Amino acid sequence: MTQTDGYLLDNRQTEAGQRFDAFATLFDPTTFRHIERFGIGSGWRCWEVGAGGTSVASWLAKKVGPTGRVVATDIDTSWAASAARSPVEIRVHDVGAEEPPGEGFDLVHARLVLVHVPDRERALRSMVKALRPGGRLLVEDADPALQPLLCPDEHGPEQQLANRLRHGFRKLLAERGADLSYGRKLPRLLREAGLREVEADAYFPVTSTACADLESATVRQIRGQLVTAGIATNEDIDRHLANVASGSMDLATAPMISAWGRK
């Protein structure tokens, strides 16, 4: 693996935990709404792919109860480790390179994962393979190319700087193999993988405290890469972080597209 092939947002950094908290605030209600519609209940067997933090795995555990099973996997499980109690099992696992951690799952879910996986096609095949007949797959991924701006209302120099840094962030992601238009492809990819009853929707936060928290943690986490690549100076980044902290800007995220189907 070359330097530009690696995951830009290393889970071992302190800011990763802050990003996971922001993702939970922003996206857990959407994720949980979809899974509730599937009829999740006692005894379900679930695979949470690329778990990151604990919020989804812990919620699933409450839904499936002591007779259920939740397997939460990631290439780095340090942030999810605290959820490792029955019925949750934490495993180090690379969804794009390894066989699934079992079969016969009622639910397989991945959020903001596959866009970063080099072999996305293999990962998706693995997730479908792990389902029981009639089981549900829910894949949720961002589509930064669909809405590339941090500040859609670019009305001043603060917003212009924010959007310049967001453009640089997207450039770094693309250089490391991220597919910035992956979200919109999910319905087709699920159908091509053999799933039926495929549907999708999108959630697009336009401004919130969690959006600001996510931006601050992300920029601090990739600060060195932004400077090294010549995208921004340390002074630019300090000014942007101060602008974010002031609460005077409306900061958006890329739309998160949720797609689901039945095996």
PDB file of C-alpha atoms in Angstrom:
ATOM      1  CA  MET A   1       0.000   0.000   0.000  1.00  0.00           C
ATOM      2  CA  THR A   2       1.417   3.366  -1.033  1.00  0.00           C
ATOM      3  CA  GLN A   3       1.098   6.590   0.926  1.00  0.00           C
ATOM      4  CA  THR A   4      -1.686   7.847  -1.317  1.00  0.00           C
ATOM      5  CA  ASP A   5      -3.612   4.560  -1.028  1.00  0.00           C
ATOM      6  CA  GLY A   6      -4.104   4.763   2.738  1.00  0.00           C
ATOM      7  CA  TYR A   7      -7.147   5.944   4.635  1.00  0.00           C
ATOM      8  CA  LEU A   8      -6.827   9.706   5.072  1.00  0.00           C
ATOM      9  CA  LEU A   9      -8.691   9.829   8.402  1.00  0.00           C
ATOM     10  CA  ASP A  10      -6.720   7.555  10.725  1.00  0.00           C
ATOM     11  CA  ASN A  11      -8.873   6.047  13.512  1.00  0.00           C
ATOM     12  CA  ARG A  12      -5.912   6.154  15.908  1.00  0.00           C
ATOM     13  CA  GLN A  13      -5.972   9.950  16.117  1.00  0.00           C
ATOM     14  CA  THR A  14      -7.846  11.697  18.940  1.00  0.00           C
ATOM     15  CA  GLU A  15      -9.975  13.607  16.453  1.00  0.00           C
ATOM     16  CA  ALA A  16     -11.404  10.329  15.139  1.00  0.00           C
ATOM     17  CA  GLY A  17     -13.473   9.916  18.289  1.00  0.00           C
ATOM     18  CA  GLN A  18     -14.814  13.458  17.912  1.00  0.00           C
ATOM     19  CA  ARG A  19     -15.740  12.711  14.308  1.00  0.00           C
ATOM     20  CA  PHE A  20     -17.552   9.507  15.338  1.00  0.00           C
ATOM     21  CA  ASP A  21     -19.545  11.472  17.937  1.00  0.00           C
ATOM     22  CA  ALA A  22     -20.530  14.041  15.307  1.00  0.00           C
ATOM     23  CA  PHE A  23     -21.521  11.318  12.836  1.00  0.00           C
ATOM     24  CA  ALA A  24     -23.686   9.700  15.513  1.00  0.00           C
ATOM     25  CA  THR A  25     -25.491  12.976  16.227  1.00  0.00           C
ATOM     26  CA  LEU A  26     -25.970  13.746  12.544  1.00  0.00           C
ATOM     27  CA  PHE A  27     -26.802  10.356  11.084  1.00  0.00           C
ATOM     28  CA  ASP A  28     -27.942   7.896  13.770  1.00  0.00           C
ATOM     29  CA  PRO A  29     -31.602   9.010  13.581  1.00  0.00           C
ATOM     30  CA  THR A  30     -31.657   8.287   9.832  1.00  0.00           C
ATOM     31  CA  THR A  31     -29.885   4.941  10.215  1.00  0.00           C
ATOM     32  CA  PHE A  32     -32.127   3.830  13.073  1.00  0.00           C
ATOM     33  CA  ARG A  33     -35.275   4.884  11.207  1.00  0.00           C
ATOM     34  CA  HIS A  34     -34.399   2.635   8.290  1.00  0.00           C
ATOM     35  CA  ILE A  35     -33.487  -0.353  10.456  1.00  0.00           C
ATOM     36  CA  GLU A  36     -36.691   0.033  12.490  1.00  0.00           C
ATOM     37  CA  ARG A  37     -38.637  -0.208   9.216  1.00  0.00           C
ATOM     38  CA  PHE A  38     -37.027  -3.584   8.563  1.00  0.00           C
ATOM     39  CA  GLY A  39     -38.702  -4.894  11.720  1.00  0.00           C
ATOM     40  CA  ILE A  40     -35.564  -5.555  13.760  1.00  0.00           C
ATOM     41  CA  GLY A  41     -36.295  -7.411  16.952  1.00  0.00           C
ATOM     42  CA  SER A  42     -35.242  -9.966  19.516  1.00  0.00           C
ATOM     43  CA  GLY A  43     -32.920 -12.677  18.235  1.00  0.00           C
ATOM     44  CA  TRP A  44     -31.751 -10.895  15.069  1.00  0.00           C
ATOM     45  CA  ARG A  45     -28.199 -11.525  13.877  1.00  0.00           C
ATOM     46  CA  CYS A  46     -26.508  -8.334  12.674  1.00  0.00           C
ATOM     47  CA  TRP A  47     -23.166  -7.445  11.117  1.00  0.00           C
ATOM     48  CA  GLU A  48     -22.096  -3.816  11.589  1.00  0.00           C
ATOM     49  CA  VAL A  49     -19.379  -3.171   8.988  1.00  0.00           C
ATOM     50  CA  GLY A  50     -16.747  -0.507   9.682  1.00  0.00           C
ATOM     51  CA  ALA A  51     -18.251   0.181  13.080  1.00  0.00           C
ATOM     52  CA  GLY A  52     -15.990   3.121  13.953  1.00  0.00           C
ATOM     53  CA  GLY A  53     -17.555   4.191  17.238  1.00  0.00           C
ATOM     54  CA  THR A  54     -20.094   2.434  19.458  1.00  0.00           C
ATOM     55  CA  SER A  55     -23.416   4.150  18.783  1.00  0.00           C
ATOM     56  CA  VAL A  56     -24.856   1.845  16.112  1.00  0.00           C
ATOM     57  CA  ALA A  57     -23.539  -1.415  17.588  1.00  0.00           C
ATOM     58  CA  SER A  58     -24.873  -0.502  21.042  1.00  0.00           C
ATOM     59  CA  TRP A  59     -28.287   0.420  19.631  1.00  0.00           C
ATOM     60  CA  LEU A  60     -28.453  -2.845  17.675  1.00  0.00           C
ATOM     61  CA  ALA A  61     -27.578  -4.769  20.843  1.00  0.00           C
ATOM     62  CA  LYS A  62     -30.579  -3.289  22.655  1.00  0.00           C
ATOM     63  CA  LYS A  63     -32.847  -4.209  19.752  1.00  0.00           C
ATOM     64  CA  VAL A  64     -31.716  -7.840  19.348  1.00  0.00           C
ATOM     65  CA  GLY A  65     -31.478  -8.566  23.065  1.00  0.00           C
ATOM     66  CA  PRO A  66     -29.651 -11.424  24.765  1.00  0.00           C
ATOM     67  CA  THR A  67     -30.787 -13.989  22.189  1.00  0.00           C
ATOM     68  CA  GLY A  68     -29.434 -11.940  19.284  1.00  0.00           C
ATOM     69  CA  ARG A  69     -25.955 -11.336  17.936  1.00  0.00           C
ATOM     70  CA  VAL A  70     -24.135  -8.206  16.783  1.00  0.00           C
ATOM     71  CA  VAL A  71     -20.763  -8.597  15.076  1.00  0.00           C
ATOM     72  CA  ALA A  72     -19.077  -5.183  14.796  1.00  0.00           C
ATOM     73  CA  THR A  73     -15.984  -5.086  12.586  1.00  0.00           C
ATOM     74  CA  ASP A  74     -13.400  -2.519  11.540  1.00  0.00           C
ATOM     75  CA  ILE A  75      -9.769  -2.397  10.452  1.00  0.00           C
ATOM     76  CA  ASP A  76      -9.135  -0.514  13.712  1.00  0.00           C
ATOM     77  CA  THR A  77     -11.486  -1.386  16.562  1.00  0.00           C
ATOM     78  CA  SER A  78      -9.959   0.843  19.251  1.00  0.00           C
ATOM     79  CA  TRP A  79     -12.960   3.202  19.416  1.00  0.00           C
ATOM     80  CA  ALA A  80     -15.535   0.378  19.332  1.00  0.00           C
ATOM     81  CA  ALA A  81     -13.854  -1.799  21.968  1.00  0.00           C
ATOM     82  CA  SER A  82     -15.948  -0.437  24.840  1.00  0.00           C
ATOM     83  CA  ALA A  83     -19.079  -1.985  23.263  1.00  0.00           C
ATOM     84  CA  ALA A  84     -17.601  -5.503  23.478  1.00  0.00           C
ATOM     85  CA  ARG A  85     -20.125  -7.181  25.773  1.00  0.00           C
ATOM     86  CA  SER A  86     -22.847  -9.685  24.986  1.00  0.00           C
ATOM     87  CA  PRO A  87     -24.474  -9.737  22.478  1.00  0.00           C
ATOM     88  CA  VAL A  88     -21.817  -7.546  20.773  1.00  0.00           C
ATOM     89  CA  GLU A  89     -18.674  -9.161  19.394  1.00  0.00           C
ATOM     90  CA  ILE A  90     -15.883  -6.853  18.176  1.00  0.00           C
ATOM     91  CA  ARG A  91     -13.547  -8.114  15.442  1.00  0.00           C
ATOM     92  CA  VAL A  92     -10.657  -6.624  13.488  1.00  0.00           C
ATOM     93  CA  HIS A  93     -11.664  -7.216   9.878  1.00  0.00           C
ATOM     94  CA  ASP A  94     -11.082  -5.742   6.411  1.00  0.00           C
ATOM     95  CA  VAL A  95     -14.353  -5.985   4.494  1.00  0.00           C
ATOM     96  CA  GLY A  96     -12.606  -5.369   1.174  1.00  0.00           C
ATOM     97  CA  ALA A  97     -10.008  -8.096   1.583  1.00  0.00           C
ATOM     98  CA  GLU A  98     -11.353 -10.830   3.879  1.00  0.00           C
ATOM     99  CA  GLU A  99     -14.221 -13.290   3.916  1.00  0.00           C
ATOM    100  CA  PRO A 100     -17.263 -12.188   5.947  1.00  0.00           C
ATOM    101  CA  PRO A 101     -17.242 -12.999   9.681  1.00  0.00           C
ATOM    102  CA  GLY A 102     -20.027 -15.533   9.317  1.00  0.00           C
ATOM    103  CA  GLU A 103     -23.206 -16.065   7.300  1.00  0.00           C
ATOM    104  CA  GLY A 104     -26.925 -16.117   7.941  1.00  0.00           C
ATOM    105  CA  PHE A 105     -27.182 -12.501   9.113  1.00  0.00           C
ATOM    106  CA  ASP A 106     -30.635 -10.914   9.230  1.00  0.00           C
ATOM    107  CA  LEU A 107     -29.081  -7.463   8.780  1.00  0.00           C
ATOM    108  CA  VAL A 108     -25.810  -6.181   7.369  1.00  0.00           C
ATOM    109  CA  HIS A 109     -25.146  -2.442   7.673  1.00  0.00           C
ATOM    110  CA  ALA A 110     -22.295  -0.158   6.609  1.00  0.00           C
ATOM    111  CA  ARG A 111     -22.270   3.627   7.009  1.00  0.00           C
ATOM    112  CA  LEU A 112     -19.655   5.937   5.487  1.00  0.00           C
ATOM    113  CA  VAL A 113     -17.405   2.938   4.880  1.00  0.00           C
ATOM    114  CA  LEU A 114     -17.406   1.668   1.307  1.00  0.00           C
ATOM    115  CA  VAL A 115     -16.509   5.029  -0.247  1.00  0.00           C
ATOM    116  CA  HIS A 116     -13.077   4.580   1.355  1.00  0.00           C
ATOM    117  CA  VAL A 117     -12.587   0.851   0.603  1.00  0.00           C
ATOM    118  CA  PRO A 118     -10.230   0.199  -2.341  1.00  0.00           C
ATOM    119  CA  ASP A 119     -12.055  -2.974  -3.454  1.00  0.00           C
ATOM    120  CA  ARG A 120     -15.622  -1.761  -3.003  1.00  0.00           C
ATOM    121  CA  GLU A 121     -16.997  -4.396  -5.374  1.00  0.00           C
ATOM    122  CA  ARG A 122     -15.565  -7.246  -3.315  1.00  0.00           C
ATOM    123  CA  ALA A 123     -16.762  -5.642  -0.103  1.00  0.00           C
ATOM    124  CA  LEU A 124     -20.319  -5.394  -1.384  1.00  0.00           C
ATOM    125  CA  ARG A 125     -20.269  -9.014  -2.584  1.00  0.00           C
ATOM    126  CA  SER A 126     -19.046 -10.089   0.848  1.00  0.00           C
ATOM    127  CA  MET A 127     -21.849  -8.235   2.590  1.00  0.00           C
ATOM    128  CA  VAL A 128     -24.501  -9.781   0.354  1.00  0.00           C
ATOM    129  CA  LYS A 129     -22.975 -13.238   0.806  1.00  0.00           C
ATOM    130  CA  ALA A 130     -23.249 -12.864   4.580  1.00  0.00           C
ATOM    131  CA  LEU A 131     -27.027 -12.358   4.487  1.00  0.00           C
ATOM    132  CA  ARG A 132     -29.551 -15.118   4.983  1.00  0.00           C
ATOM    133  CA  PRO A 133     -32.238 -15.468   2.286  1.00  0.00           C
ATOM    134  CA  GLY A 134     -34.627 -12.604   2.980  1.00  0.00           C
ATOM    135  CA  GLY A 135     -32.034 -10.707   5.013  1.00  0.00           C
ATOM    136  CA  ARG A 136     -31.620  -6.954   4.658  1.00  0.00           C
ATOM    137  CA  LEU A 137     -28.619  -4.944   3.523  1.00  0.00           C
ATOM    138  CA  LEU A 138     -28.418  -1.223   4.362  1.00  0.00           C
ATOM    139  CA  VAL A 139     -25.506   0.717   2.851  1.00  0.00           C
ATOM    140  CA  GLU A 140     -25.155   4.429   3.595  1.00  0.00           C
ATOM    141  CA  ASP A 141     -22.462   6.524   1.965  1.00  0.00           C
ATOM    142  CA  ALA A 142     -21.705  10.145   1.258  1.00  0.00           C
ATOM    143  CA  ASP A 143     -21.723  11.666  -2.207  1.00  0.00           C
ATOM    144  CA  PRO A 144     -19.388  14.691  -1.957  1.00  0.00           C
ATOM    145  CA  ALA A 145     -19.511  15.252  -5.708  1.00  0.00           C
ATOM    146  CA  LEU A 146     -23.272  15.728  -5.518  1.00  0.00           C
ATOM    147  CA  GLN A 147     -22.841  18.671  -3.121  1.00  0.00           C
ATOM    148  CA  PRO A 148     -19.170  19.663  -2.895  1.00  0.00           C
ATOM    149  CA  LEU A 149     -19.395  22.782  -0.715  1.00  0.00           C
ATOM    150  CA  LEU A 150     -18.958  23.209   3.017  1.00  0.00           C
ATOM    151  CA  CYS A 151     -20.829  26.525   2.780  1.00  0.00           C
ATOM    152  CA  PRO A 152     -23.521  26.313   0.060  1.00  0.00           C
ATOM    153  CA  ASP A 153     -24.305  29.972   0.829  1.00  0.00           C
ATOM    154  CA  GLU A 154     -20.895  31.381  -0.127  1.00  0.00           C
ATOM    155  CA  HIS A 155     -21.489  35.048   0.655  1.00  0.00           C
ATOM    156  CA  GLY A 156     -18.209  36.220   2.209  1.00  0.00           C
ATOM    157  CA  PRO A 157     -14.481  35.578   2.630  1.00  0.00           C
ATOM    158  CA  GLU A 158     -15.041  33.188   5.552  1.00  0.00           C
ATOM    159  CA  GLN A 159     -17.244  30.980   3.402  1.00  0.00           C
ATOM    160  CA  GLN A 160     -14.838  31.216   0.462  1.00  0.00           C
ATOM    161  CA  LEU A 161     -11.972  30.008   2.646  1.00  0.00           C
ATOM    162  CA  ALA A 162     -14.133  27.205   4.016  1.00  0.00           C
ATOM    163  CA  ASN A 163     -15.037  26.022   0.522  1.00  0.00           C
ATOM    164  CA  ARG A 164     -11.408  26.193  -0.612  1.00  0.00           C
ATOM    165  CA  LEU A 165     -10.374  23.937   2.256  1.00  0.00           C
ATOM    166  CA  ARG A 166     -13.287  21.578   1.537  1.00  0.00           C
ATOM    167  CA  HIS A 167     -12.143  21.373  -2.084  1.00  0.00           C
ATOM    168  CA  GLY A 168      -8.658  20.474  -0.830  1.00  0.00           C
ATOM    169  CA  PHE A 169     -10.092  17.809   1.481  1.00  0.00           C
ATOM    170  CA  ARG A 170     -11.960  16.239  -1.427  1.00  0.00           C
ATOM    171  CA  LYS A 171      -8.773  16.290  -3.504  1.00  0.00           C
ATOM    172  CA  LEU A 172      -6.890  14.420  -0.778  1.00  0.00           C
ATOM    173  CA  LEU A 173      -9.678  11.852  -0.512  1.00  0.00           C
ATOM    174  CA  ALA A 174      -9.700  11.261  -4.261  1.00  0.00           C
ATOM    175  CA  GLU A 175      -5.924  10.831  -4.330  1.00  0.00           C
ATOM    176  CA  ARG A 176      -6.331   8.019  -1.807  1.00  0.00           C
ATOM    177  CA  GLY A 177      -8.898   6.192  -3.900  1.00  0.00           C
ATOM    178  CA  ALA A 178     -12.179   7.449  -2.462  1.00  0.00           C
ATOM    179  CA  ASP A 179     -15.061   7.486  -4.944  1.00  0.00           C
ATOM    180  CA  LEU A 180     -16.624  10.907  -4.398  1.00  0.00           C
ATOM    181  CA  SER A 181     -19.750  10.015  -6.386  1.00  0.00           C
ATOM    182  CA  TYR A 182     -20.288   6.590  -4.837  1.00  0.00           C
ATOM    183  CA  GLY A 183     -23.459   7.367  -2.914  1.00  0.00           C
ATOM    184  CA  ARG A 184     -25.619   7.916  -5.994  1.00  0.00           C
ATOM    185  CA  LYS A 185     -24.521   4.540  -7.422  1.00  0.00           C
ATOM    186  CA  LEU A 186     -25.748   2.495  -4.480  1.00  0.00           C
ATOM    187  CA  PRO A 187     -29.271   1.627  -5.725  1.00  0.00           C
ATOM    188  CA  ARG A 188     -27.903   0.295  -9.016  1.00  0.00           C
ATOM    189  CA  LEU A 189     -25.082  -1.569  -7.295  1.00  0.00           C
ATOM    190  CA  LEU A 190     -27.475  -3.261  -4.879  1.00  0.00           C
ATOM    191  CA  ARG A 191     -29.688  -4.387  -7.759  1.00  0.00           C
ATOM    192  CA  GLU A 192     -26.659  -5.646  -9.687  1.00  0.00           C
ATOM    193  CA  ALA A 193     -25.619  -7.586  -6.580  1.00  0.00           C
ATOM    194  CA  GLY A 194     -28.906  -9.492  -6.804  1.00  0.00           C
ATOM    195  CA  LEU A 195     -30.918  -7.731  -4.119  1.00  0.00           C
ATOM    196  CA  ARG A 196     -34.625  -7.119  -4.556  1.00  0.00           C
ATOM    197  CA  GLU A 197     -37.003  -4.452  -3.249  1.00  0.00           C
ATOM    198  CA  VAL A 198     -34.200  -1.888  -3.550  1.00  0.00           C
ATOM    199  CA  GLU A 199     -34.983   1.640  -2.357  1.00  0.00           C
ATOM    200  CA  ALA A 200     -32.924   4.687  -1.398  1.00  0.00           C
ATOM    201  CA  ASP A 201     -33.158   8.157   0.064  1.00  0.00           C
ATOM    202  CA  ALA A 202     -30.784  10.925   1.120  1.00  0.00           C
ATOM    203  CA  TYR A 203     -30.198  13.082   4.169  1.00  0.00           C
ATOM    204  CA  PHE A 204     -28.475  16.443   3.761  1.00  0.00           C
ATOM    205  CA  PRO A 205     -27.652  18.421   6.935  1.00  0.00           C
ATOM    206  CA  VAL A 206     -27.303  22.105   6.030  1.00  0.00           C
ATOM    207  CA  THR A 207     -26.253  23.567   9.383  1.00  0.00           C
ATOM    208  CA  SER A 208     -25.986  22.368  12.977  1.00  0.00           C
ATOM    209  CA  THR A 209     -23.614  22.277  15.914  1.00  0.00           C
ATOM    210  CA  ALA A 210     -22.674  18.722  14.932  1.00  0.00           C
ATOM    211  CA  CYS A 211     -21.729  19.901  11.425  1.00  0.00           C
ATOM    212  CA  ALA A 212     -19.370  22.445  12.996  1.00  0.00           C
ATOM    213  CA  ASP A 213     -17.935  19.849  15.379  1.00  0.00           C
ATOM    214  CA  LEU A 214     -17.332  17.479  12.465  1.00  0.00           C
ATOM    215  CA  GLU A 215     -15.605  20.162  10.411  1.00  0.00           C
ATOM    216  CA  SER A 216     -13.359  21.259  13.266  1.00  0.00           C
ATOM    217  CA  ALA A 217     -12.266  17.697  14.075  1.00  0.00           C
ATOM    218  CA  THR A 218     -11.726  16.829  10.403  1.00  0.00           C
ATOM    219  CA  VAL A 219      -9.581  19.869   9.646  1.00  0.00           C
ATOM    220  CA  ARG A 220      -7.471  19.355  12.765  1.00  0.00           C
ATOM    221  CA  GLN A 221      -7.016  15.710  11.796  1.00  0.00           C
ATOM    222  CA  ILE A 222      -5.821  16.430   8.235  1.00  0.00           C
ATOM    223  CA  ARG A 223      -4.050  19.710   8.967  1.00  0.00           C
ATOM    224  CA  GLY A 224      -0.615  18.312   8.164  1.00  0.00           C
ATOM    225  CA  GLN A 225      -1.740  16.859   4.837  1.00  0.00           C
ATOM    226  CA  LEU A 226      -3.409  20.122   3.802  1.00  0.00           C
ATOM    227  CA  VAL A 227      -0.204  22.078   4.505  1.00  0.00           C
ATOM    228  CA  THR A 228       2.131  19.508   2.947  1.00  0.00           C
ATOM    229  CA  ALA A 229       0.041  19.388  -0.232  1.00  0.00           C
ATOM    230  CA  GLY A 230       0.155  23.183  -0.546  1.00  0.00           C
ATOM    231  CA  ILE A 231      -3.621  23.431  -0.238  1.00  0.00           C
ATOM    232  CA  ALA A 232      -3.531  25.792   2.752  1.00  0.00           C
ATOM    233  CA  THR A 233      -1.101  27.453   5.128  1.00  0.00           C
ATOM    234  CA  ASN A 234      -1.174  27.042   8.887  1.00  0.00           C
ATOM    235  CA  GLU A 235      -2.471  30.616   9.052  1.00  0.00           C
ATOM    236  CA  ASP A 236      -5.348  29.711   6.699  1.00  0.00           C
ATOM    237  CA  ILE A 237      -6.252  26.759   8.876  1.00  0.00           C
ATOM    238  CA  ASP A 238      -6.070  28.746  12.115  1.00  0.00           C
ATOM    239  CA  ARG A 239      -8.339  31.394  10.611  1.00  0.00           C
ATOM    240  CA  HIS A 240     -10.822  28.778   9.372  1.00  0.00           C
ATOM    241  CA  LEU A 241     -10.954  26.990  12.726  1.00  0.00           C
ATOM    242  CA  ALA A 242     -11.615  30.327  14.437  1.00  0.00           C
ATOM    243  CA  ASN A 243     -14.394  31.053  11.941  1.00  0.00           C
ATOM    244  CA  VAL A 244     -15.952  27.663  12.631  1.00  0.00           C
ATOM    245  CA  ALA A 245     -15.713  28.175  16.406  1.00  0.00           C
ATOM    246  CA  SER A 246     -17.441  31.558  16.130  1.00  0.00           C
ATOM    247  CA  GLY A 247     -20.692  29.880  15.069  1.00  0.00           C
ATOM    248  CA  SER A 248     -21.279  32.509  12.401  1.00  0.00           C
ATOM    249  CA  MET A 249     -21.240  30.191   9.368  1.00  0.00           C
ATOM    250  CA  ASP A 250     -23.750  27.674   8.066  1.00  0.00           C
ATOM    251  CA  LEU A 251     -21.725  24.485   7.527  1.00  0.00           C
ATOM    252  CA  ALA A 252     -23.157  21.588   5.560  1.00  0.00           C
ATOM    253  CA  THR A 253     -22.090  17.987   4.999  1.00  0.00           C
ATOM    254  CA  ALA A 254     -22.146  15.974   1.809  1.00  0.00           C
ATOM    255  CA  PRO A 255     -25.504  14.239   1.344  1.00  0.00           C
ATOM    256  CA  MET A 256     -25.608  10.780   2.875  1.00  0.00           C
ATOM    257  CA  ILE A 257     -27.449   8.375   0.579  1.00  0.00           C
ATOM    258  CA  SER A 258     -29.040   5.345   2.215  1.00  0.00           C
ATOM    259  CA  ALA A 259     -29.837   2.357  -0.007  1.00  0.00           C
ATOM    260  CA  TRP A 260     -31.377  -0.912   1.086  1.00  0.00           C
ATOM    261  CA  GLY A 261     -32.596  -4.170  -0.340  1.00  0.00           C
ATOM    262  CA  ARG A 262     -33.513  -7.749   0.495  1.00  0.00           C
ATOM    263  CA  LYS A 263     -31.589 -10.892  -0.468  1.00  0.00           C
TER     264      LYS A 263
END
